[in-house]
Each structure stands twice: as structure tokens, then as C-alpha cells.
Coordinates of C-alpha atoms and ligand atoms in Angstrom, one line a residue:
M1 CA 0.6 5.6 16.7
I2 CA 0.6 2.2 14.9
K3 CA 4.0 1.6 13.3
S4 CA 3.9 -1.2 10.8
I5 CA 7.7 -1.3 10.2
E6 CA 10.7 -0.1 12.2
W7 CA 14.5 0.0 11.6
L8 CA 16.5 -1.2 14.6
G9 CA 20.0 -0.5 13.3
D10 CA 20.9 -4.1 12.5
R11 CA 17.4 -5.6 12.2
V12 CA 14.0 -4.7 10.8
R13 CA 10.8 -5.2 12.9
W14 CA 7.4 -5.4 11.4
L15 CA 3.8 -6.1 12.4
N16 CA 2.8 -9.4 10.8
T17 CA -0.5 -8.2 9.2
L18 CA -1.5 -11.9 8.4
K19 CA -2.0 -12.4 12.1
L20 CA -4.3 -9.5 12.6
P21 CA -6.8 -9.0 14.2
W22 CA -6.3 -12.1 16.3
A23 CA -2.8 -11.4 17.4
E24 CA -0.4 -8.4 17.3
E25 CA 2.7 -10.4 16.3
Y26 CA 5.9 -8.4 15.7
V27 CA 8.6 -10.2 13.7
E28 CA 12.3 -9.2 13.8
S29 CA 14.9 -10.2 11.3
D30 CA 18.4 -9.2 10.1
D31 CA 17.9 -11.3 6.9
P32 CA 16.9 -9.4 3.6
E33 CA 15.6 -12.7 2.2
R34 CA 13.2 -13.0 5.2
I35 CA 11.9 -9.6 4.3
A36 CA 11.4 -10.6 0.7
V37 CA 9.4 -13.6 1.9
A38 CA 7.4 -11.4 4.2
I39 CA 6.4 -9.2 1.3
E40 CA 5.5 -12.2 -0.9
R41 CA 3.4 -13.8 1.9
M42 CA 1.8 -10.4 2.7
E43 CA 3.0 -10.2 6.3
I44 CA 4.0 -6.7 5.0
R45 CA 1.6 -5.4 2.4
G46 CA 0.2 -2.2 0.9
A47 CA 2.1 -0.3 -1.8
P48 CA 4.0 2.2 0.4
A49 CA 4.9 -0.4 3.1
I50 CA 6.4 -2.8 0.6
G51 CA 8.5 -0.1 -0.9
V52 CA 9.9 1.0 2.5
A53 CA 10.4 -2.6 3.6
A54 CA 12.4 -3.4 0.4
A55 CA 14.6 -0.3 0.9
L56 CA 15.3 -1.4 4.5
A57 CA 16.1 -4.9 3.3
V58 CA 18.8 -3.5 1.0
A59 CA 20.1 -1.4 3.9
L60 CA 20.3 -4.6 6.1
A61 CA 22.3 -6.4 3.4
A62 CA 24.7 -3.4 3.4
V63 CA 25.0 -3.4 7.2
K64 CA 25.6 -7.1 7.3
Y65 CA 28.4 -7.1 4.7
G66 CA 31.6 -7.8 6.5
G67 CA 34.1 -7.4 3.6
T68 CA 36.2 -4.5 2.3
S69 CA 35.4 -4.3 -1.4
V70 CA 33.1 -1.7 -2.7
K71 CA 32.8 -3.6 -5.9
E72 CA 31.8 -6.8 -4.1
L73 CA 29.3 -5.0 -1.9
R74 CA 27.7 -3.3 -4.9
A75 CA 27.3 -6.7 -6.7
R76 CA 25.7 -8.2 -3.6
L77 CA 23.3 -5.3 -3.1
R78 CA 22.3 -5.5 -6.8
T79 CA 21.4 -9.2 -6.3
V80 CA 19.3 -8.4 -3.2
I81 CA 17.6 -5.6 -5.2
E82 CA 16.7 -8.0 -8.0
R83 CA 15.3 -10.5 -5.5
L84 CA 13.1 -7.8 -4.0
R85 CA 11.9 -6.7 -7.4
A86 CA 10.6 -10.1 -8.0
T87 CA 8.4 -10.2 -4.8
R88 CA 5.2 -8.5 -6.1
P89 CA 4.7 -7.1 -9.5
T90 CA 1.9 -4.5 -9.3
A91 CA 2.6 -1.8 -6.7
V92 CA 4.9 0.7 -8.3
N93 CA 6.2 2.0 -4.9
L94 CA 8.3 -1.2 -4.7
F95 CA 10.2 -0.4 -7.9
W96 CA 10.3 3.3 -7.1
A97 CA 12.0 2.7 -3.7
L98 CA 14.4 0.1 -5.1
K99 CA 15.4 2.5 -7.9
R100 CA 16.2 5.2 -5.4
V101 CA 18.4 2.8 -3.4
E102 CA 20.0 1.4 -6.5
G103 CA 20.9 4.9 -7.5
V104 CA 22.9 5.3 -4.3
V105 CA 24.4 1.8 -4.7
S106 CA 25.7 2.8 -8.2
R107 CA 27.6 5.9 -7.0
D108 CA 31.4 5.8 -6.4
Y109 CA 32.7 5.4 -2.9
A110 CA 36.1 5.8 -1.2
G111 CA 35.3 2.8 1.0
V112 CA 32.7 0.3 2.2
D113 CA 31.9 2.3 5.3
E114 CA 30.8 5.3 3.3
M115 CA 28.8 3.2 1.0
V116 CA 27.0 1.4 3.8
R117 CA 26.3 4.8 5.5
E118 CA 24.8 6.2 2.3
V119 CA 22.6 3.2 1.5
V120 CA 21.2 3.2 5.0
A121 CA 20.6 6.9 4.9
E122 CA 18.6 6.6 1.7
A123 CA 16.5 3.8 3.1
L124 CA 15.8 5.8 6.2
R125 CA 14.9 8.9 4.1
I126 CA 12.4 6.8 2.2
Y127 CA 11.0 5.6 5.6
D128 CA 10.7 9.1 7.1
E129 CA 9.3 10.6 3.9
D130 CA 6.5 8.1 4.0
V131 CA 5.2 9.2 7.4
E132 CA 5.4 12.9 6.4
V133 CA 3.8 12.3 3.0
N134 CA 0.8 10.5 4.6
R135 CA 0.3 13.3 7.0
R136 CA 0.2 15.8 4.1
I137 CA -2.2 13.6 2.1
G138 CA -4.4 13.5 5.2
E139 CA -4.4 17.2 5.8
I140 CA -5.1 18.0 2.1
G141 CA -7.7 15.3 1.7
A142 CA -9.6 16.1 4.9
K143 CA -10.6 19.4 3.3
L144 CA -12.8 17.4 0.9
I145 CA -14.6 15.7 3.7
E146 CA -17.6 17.3 5.3
D147 CA -19.1 16.9 8.8
G148 CA -21.5 14.0 8.7
D149 CA -20.0 12.2 5.8
V150 CA -20.2 8.4 5.5
I151 CA -17.0 7.3 3.8
L152 CA -16.7 3.9 2.1
T153 CA -13.2 2.6 1.8
H154 CA -11.9 -0.7 0.3
C155 CA -9.0 -2.9 1.4
N156 CA -6.6 -1.3 3.8
A157 CA -4.9 1.9 2.8
G158 CA -4.0 2.7 6.4
A159 CA -1.1 2.6 8.8
L160 CA -0.8 -1.1 8.1
A161 CA -0.2 -0.4 4.4
T162 CA 2.4 2.4 5.0
V163 CA 5.0 3.1 7.7
A164 CA 2.3 4.9 9.7
Y165 CA -1.0 6.9 9.4
G166 CA -2.0 5.7 5.9
T167 CA -3.3 7.3 2.7
A168 CA -7.1 6.7 2.4
L169 CA -7.2 6.2 6.2
G170 CA -4.9 9.2 6.6
V171 CA -7.6 11.3 5.0
I172 CA -10.2 9.7 7.3
R173 CA -8.0 10.1 10.4
A174 CA -7.2 13.8 9.6
A175 CA -10.9 14.5 9.1
W176 CA -11.9 12.8 12.3
Y177 CA -9.2 14.5 14.4
S178 CA -10.1 17.9 13.0
G179 CA -13.5 17.3 14.6
K180 CA -15.7 16.2 11.7
R181 CA -18.2 13.6 12.8
I182 CA -17.7 11.1 10.1
R183 CA -18.4 7.4 9.8
V184 CA -16.7 4.7 7.8
I185 CA -18.0 1.8 5.9
A186 CA -15.3 -0.8 5.3
T187 CA -15.7 -3.6 2.7
E188 CA -14.4 -6.9 3.8
T189 CA -12.1 -7.3 0.7
R190 CA -12.1 -10.9 -0.4
P191 CA -10.0 -13.0 -0.6
M192 CA -7.4 -11.7 1.9
L193 CA -9.9 -9.7 4.0
Q194 CA -7.8 -6.6 4.4
G195 CA -10.9 -4.5 5.1
A196 CA -12.4 -6.9 7.7
R197 CA -9.1 -7.7 9.4
L198 CA -7.0 -4.6 9.1
T199 CA -9.1 -1.5 8.4
V200 CA -11.6 -2.4 11.1
W201 CA -8.8 -3.1 13.5
E202 CA -7.1 0.2 12.9
L203 CA -10.3 2.3 13.1
V204 CA -11.7 0.5 16.2
K205 CA -8.4 1.0 18.0
E206 CA -8.8 4.8 17.5
G207 CA -12.5 5.0 18.2
I208 CA -13.4 6.0 14.6
P209 CA -17.0 4.7 13.9
V210 CA -16.9 1.9 11.4
K211 CA -19.3 -0.6 9.9
L212 CA -18.2 -3.7 8.0
I213 CA -20.0 -4.9 4.9
T214 CA -19.3 -7.8 2.6
D215 CA -18.0 -6.8 -0.9
N216 CA -21.3 -7.7 -2.6
M217 CA -23.3 -5.3 -0.4
V218 CA -21.8 -2.1 -1.9
G219 CA -24.5 -1.6 -4.5
Y220 CA -27.4 -2.0 -2.1
V221 CA -25.8 0.2 0.5
M222 CA -25.2 3.0 -2.0
S223 CA -28.7 2.7 -3.5
R224 CA -30.1 3.3 0.0
G225 CA -28.2 6.6 0.3
L226 CA -25.9 5.3 3.0
V227 CA -22.6 6.4 1.4
S228 CA -21.6 10.0 0.8
K229 CA -18.0 9.6 -0.4
V230 CA -15.6 6.8 -1.4
V231 CA -11.9 7.1 -0.5
V232 CA -9.5 4.4 -1.6
G233 CA -5.7 4.0 -2.0
A234 CA -3.8 3.0 -5.1
D235 CA -1.0 0.6 -6.0
R236 CA -0.1 2.4 -9.1
I237 CA -1.6 5.3 -11.1
V238 CA -0.9 5.4 -14.7
L239 CA -1.6 8.3 -17.0
P240 CA -4.1 9.4 -18.1
G241 CA -5.3 8.4 -14.6
Y242 CA -5.9 4.7 -14.6
V243 CA -6.0 3.6 -10.9
V244 CA -4.6 0.1 -10.2
N245 CA -5.8 -0.9 -6.8
K246 CA -7.2 -3.9 -4.8
I247 CA -9.5 -6.1 -6.7
G248 CA -13.0 -4.8 -6.2
T249 CA -12.1 -1.1 -6.5
Y250 CA -13.4 -0.9 -10.1
T251 CA -16.8 -2.4 -9.1
I252 CA -17.1 0.3 -6.3
A253 CA -16.1 3.1 -8.8
V254 CA -18.8 2.0 -11.3
L255 CA -21.4 1.9 -8.5
A256 CA -20.3 5.2 -7.1
A257 CA -20.7 6.8 -10.6
R258 CA -24.1 5.2 -11.0
H259 CA -25.2 6.7 -7.7
G260 CA -23.5 10.1 -8.1
I261 CA -21.1 9.5 -5.2
P262 CA -17.6 11.2 -5.4
F263 CA -14.8 8.6 -5.8
Y264 CA -11.5 9.8 -4.4
V265 CA -8.1 8.1 -4.6
A266 CA -5.5 9.0 -2.0
A267 CA -2.0 8.2 -3.0
P268 CA 1.6 9.5 -2.7
M269 CA 3.3 10.8 -5.7
S270 CA 5.5 7.7 -5.5
S271 CA 2.4 5.6 -6.5
I272 CA 2.2 7.6 -9.8
D273 CA 3.9 5.8 -12.6
F274 CA 4.8 8.4 -15.2
E275 CA 6.8 6.0 -17.3
N276 CA 4.6 3.0 -18.2
T277 CA 1.4 2.5 -20.1
I278 CA -1.5 0.7 -18.5
E279 CA -1.1 -2.2 -21.0
S280 CA 2.4 -2.9 -19.6
V281 CA 1.2 -3.1 -15.9
K282 CA 1.3 -6.6 -14.6
I283 CA -1.7 -7.5 -12.5
E284 CA -0.6 -10.0 -9.8
E285 CA -2.3 -13.4 -10.0
R286 CA -2.1 -15.0 -6.5
D287 CA -2.4 -18.6 -5.2
P288 CA -5.8 -20.0 -6.2
D289 CA -6.3 -21.4 -2.7
E290 CA -6.8 -17.9 -1.5
V291 CA -10.1 -18.0 -3.4
R292 CA -11.0 -21.7 -2.7
T293 CA -10.6 -21.2 1.0
V294 CA -11.1 -18.7 3.8
L295 CA -7.6 -17.6 4.6
K296 CA -6.1 -20.9 3.6
S297 CA -8.0 -22.8 6.3
T298 CA -11.5 -23.9 5.4
Y299 CA -12.3 -24.9 1.8
I300 CA -15.5 -23.2 0.7
T301 CA -15.6 -25.1 -2.6
L302 CA -14.1 -28.2 -4.3
P303 CA -10.4 -28.1 -3.8
T304 CA -9.8 -28.8 -7.4
V305 CA -12.0 -26.1 -9.0
E306 CA -10.2 -23.7 -11.3
V307 CA -10.3 -20.1 -10.1
L308 CA -9.2 -16.7 -11.1
N309 CA -7.4 -14.7 -8.5
P310 CA -6.2 -11.3 -9.8
A311 CA -5.1 -9.3 -6.8
F312 CA -5.8 -5.9 -8.4
D313 CA -8.1 -4.2 -10.9
I314 CA -8.0 -1.1 -13.0
T315 CA -10.4 1.9 -12.6
P316 CA -10.4 4.1 -15.6
P317 CA -9.9 7.9 -15.2
E318 CA -13.5 8.8 -16.1
L319 CA -14.7 7.1 -12.9
V320 CA -12.3 9.0 -10.6
T321 CA -13.4 12.3 -9.1
A322 CA -10.0 13.4 -7.9
I323 CA -6.6 12.1 -6.8
I324 CA -5.3 13.3 -3.5
T325 CA -1.5 13.5 -3.2
E326 CA 0.9 15.1 -0.8
K327 CA 1.4 17.8 -3.4
G328 CA -2.2 18.7 -3.8
V329 CA -5.5 17.5 -5.3
A330 CA -5.5 16.6 -9.0
Y331 CA -8.7 16.8 -11.0
K332 CA -9.3 15.7 -14.7
P333 CA -7.6 15.7 -17.1
F334 CA -5.1 13.9 -14.9
D335 CA -2.5 13.7 -17.7
E336 CA -2.3 17.5 -17.4
T337 CA -2.8 18.0 -13.7
L338 CA -0.6 15.2 -12.3
P339 CA 2.6 16.1 -14.1
V340 CA 2.2 19.7 -12.7
L341 CA 2.3 18.3 -9.2
R342 CA 5.4 16.2 -9.8
Ligands
MRU401 O1 -2.5 -6.8 -1.8 P1 -2.3 -5.7 -0.9 O2 -3.0 -5.8 0.4 O3 -0.9 -5.3 -0.8 O4 -3.1 -4.5 -1.6 C1 -3.1 -3.2 -1.0 C2 -4.0 -2.2 -1.7 O5 -4.5 -2.5 -2.8 C3 -4.0 -0.8 -1.2 O6 -5.2 -0.2 -1.5 C4 -2.9 0.0 -1.8 O7 -1.7 -0.7 -1.7 C5 -2.8 1.3 -1.2 S1 -2.1 1.3 0.4 C6 -1.8 2.8 1.0

């Protein structure tokens, strides 16, 4: 099983997804700041993975503290939490995981040892739950997949976006291993190419049939009847069912509706933001050079051209057939069905 992140007691180890598919480079660090940078650079990426990595970074900061003051440790951990909160703005799992750890940090403790133990335990619970939740999403979602389906997925909502197994790719894995003869179409996902680099790598490794297309081929491929279902992940779902996910998801949803293709979103309950409105969600704008170049190497345009580089888009609820969570499948109206699963 591909494990994108691991806790080694006094260090965290992760698979540097920026190096895939050319090299399987594992990075180890005992420095919470190094993990914050890894999230910013997208060595660790995908909503659930960044939440887990952030929780482990706080646990590392706790383990490394050599002092004896609960008050001092609490202040230090809060600083680390604030730093991690500033890494990426869109995926709600980051804020969800940090809020959980912060809750533990805020409790009263008899001594530093107890506090460190509790902070580490909470981070590891978040870690373990992620694996379990993805398995459940897979099991539940696989029931919606039929033998012979061709499933289009966008970006990477796989093991490389979670601790292991994945959400959208969890559904695909569970359907495949239950014996359904499915095939996958992966979109390349400009500009960071998560589909071409990561989804293809994961699926080929397990022998799940996959074909790669460029993002602008989706309409044609759908119009030729080559796609029977779409399954994607989410960075944040906001009531009444807006799905914030990798840039390009909205285009695919519009095209799926045009062609009568079911559009499924597979996401853990931790990706559902019950508190904010869609207007208040910040869509991350990344480095313009991601668009001007291919992976920051070759310029494909004039180096000075102005560009837009929103990392995510918003798919409105009317384009979403169902949301697959670890608690069950939600259908519209999502503002009634999702709170019931909570
Ligand atoms: O910018 P990224 O690569 O972190 O974006 C990832 C996505 O948009 C995924 O679809 C989403 O996080 C779900 S991952 C289970």
C-alpha cells in the first residue's frame, strides 16, 4: 500500500509528490517549519494529506520541546499552528485538523509530558482515521460503480492526496478489487499535472487500466460516449453543496451535465465546511510561473505575460449528482442530507 506520510516517533517521513513519477523520493524531517514548507511547495498536497501533515507537524513541535513549562509549550504550539494555517488557504481539512489539535493544546495539564502525549495521540488519531475513512468511502462509493464503467477523474484524489488509499481513487480501487472491470480516464490537470504525474502513477502501479487525456479533451471524449461516470475529490464542500476542488473540476461538471453523465464527489466529512459561506472561501492563487512554464522548467510563453492561476474552482450543487462520504451517500438537497450524516 502506498503511504504518503508516516510518523516515525521523532520525525515525519513523506513521499515528495513533486518528484513523481520520475523518482520516489522520501523526505524525513524533525522540523515543523520544513513540513510547512513542504505543504506550501506541494511536496505534500491533497486536502486530507495536508491536514494530517499539519497535525503531525504540531506533534513534532511538542516532542521536540525540551522545557518544563506547560504554558510555554502551549504558546509555542500555538505559534506553530498559526504558521501551518498560513500554508494553503482553500482545503478545509487543514483548518479542521489544526482546530482538533488546538483543542487538545488548550486543555489543562499537570505537566509537559502529559501534554506532549495527548498532542501526539490526537495527531495520530487524525492519521489513523484518515486511512479508515478512505476505506469506508471506497466501500460505499464502489456500490455506485457498475461493471464496465469508464470513470473520468481529475487531479489526484488518491493515496498521494491522503495518508493512503484515497477518496475518488478509493472508490475506483474498491470497485476494481471487488471484481468490477472498470477503466479510468485521467485528466492531466494543468498546471501542476497531478493527473498525469500522480493519478497515472498510482493506477499503473496497481494494474488498474488508465488512459491519460489533456484537460481540453474532456468535451470531445464525453461527446463520443467514452465516459460513463465522473468521480472527483473535494478540497472543501460548502452548503448547500458547492464543491471547491482542483481548477478544471467545474468545466468537467458542466460537460458531464451536458452529456447526462453522473458527476460524483468523494470526500470525507472533514472536507465539509458547515460553518462558512461560499463567498468567504479563499481560492488560492499560486505562482504565475506555474502557468508560464511546464513545471517551472521550460517557458511556454513570454516570461513577462500576465496570467491567472487560481488553484481551485467552484462547482455549484445543481451539477453534482451525489456526494460520497464515509457516513453514506448524500443526494440533493445537500443542505438537508449532509447535516444528517454529520
Ligand atoms: O492543489 P492540490 O494538488 O492540493 O489539490 C488537490 C485537489 O484538488 C484534490 O482533488 C482534493 O484535495 C481532494 S484529495 C482527496
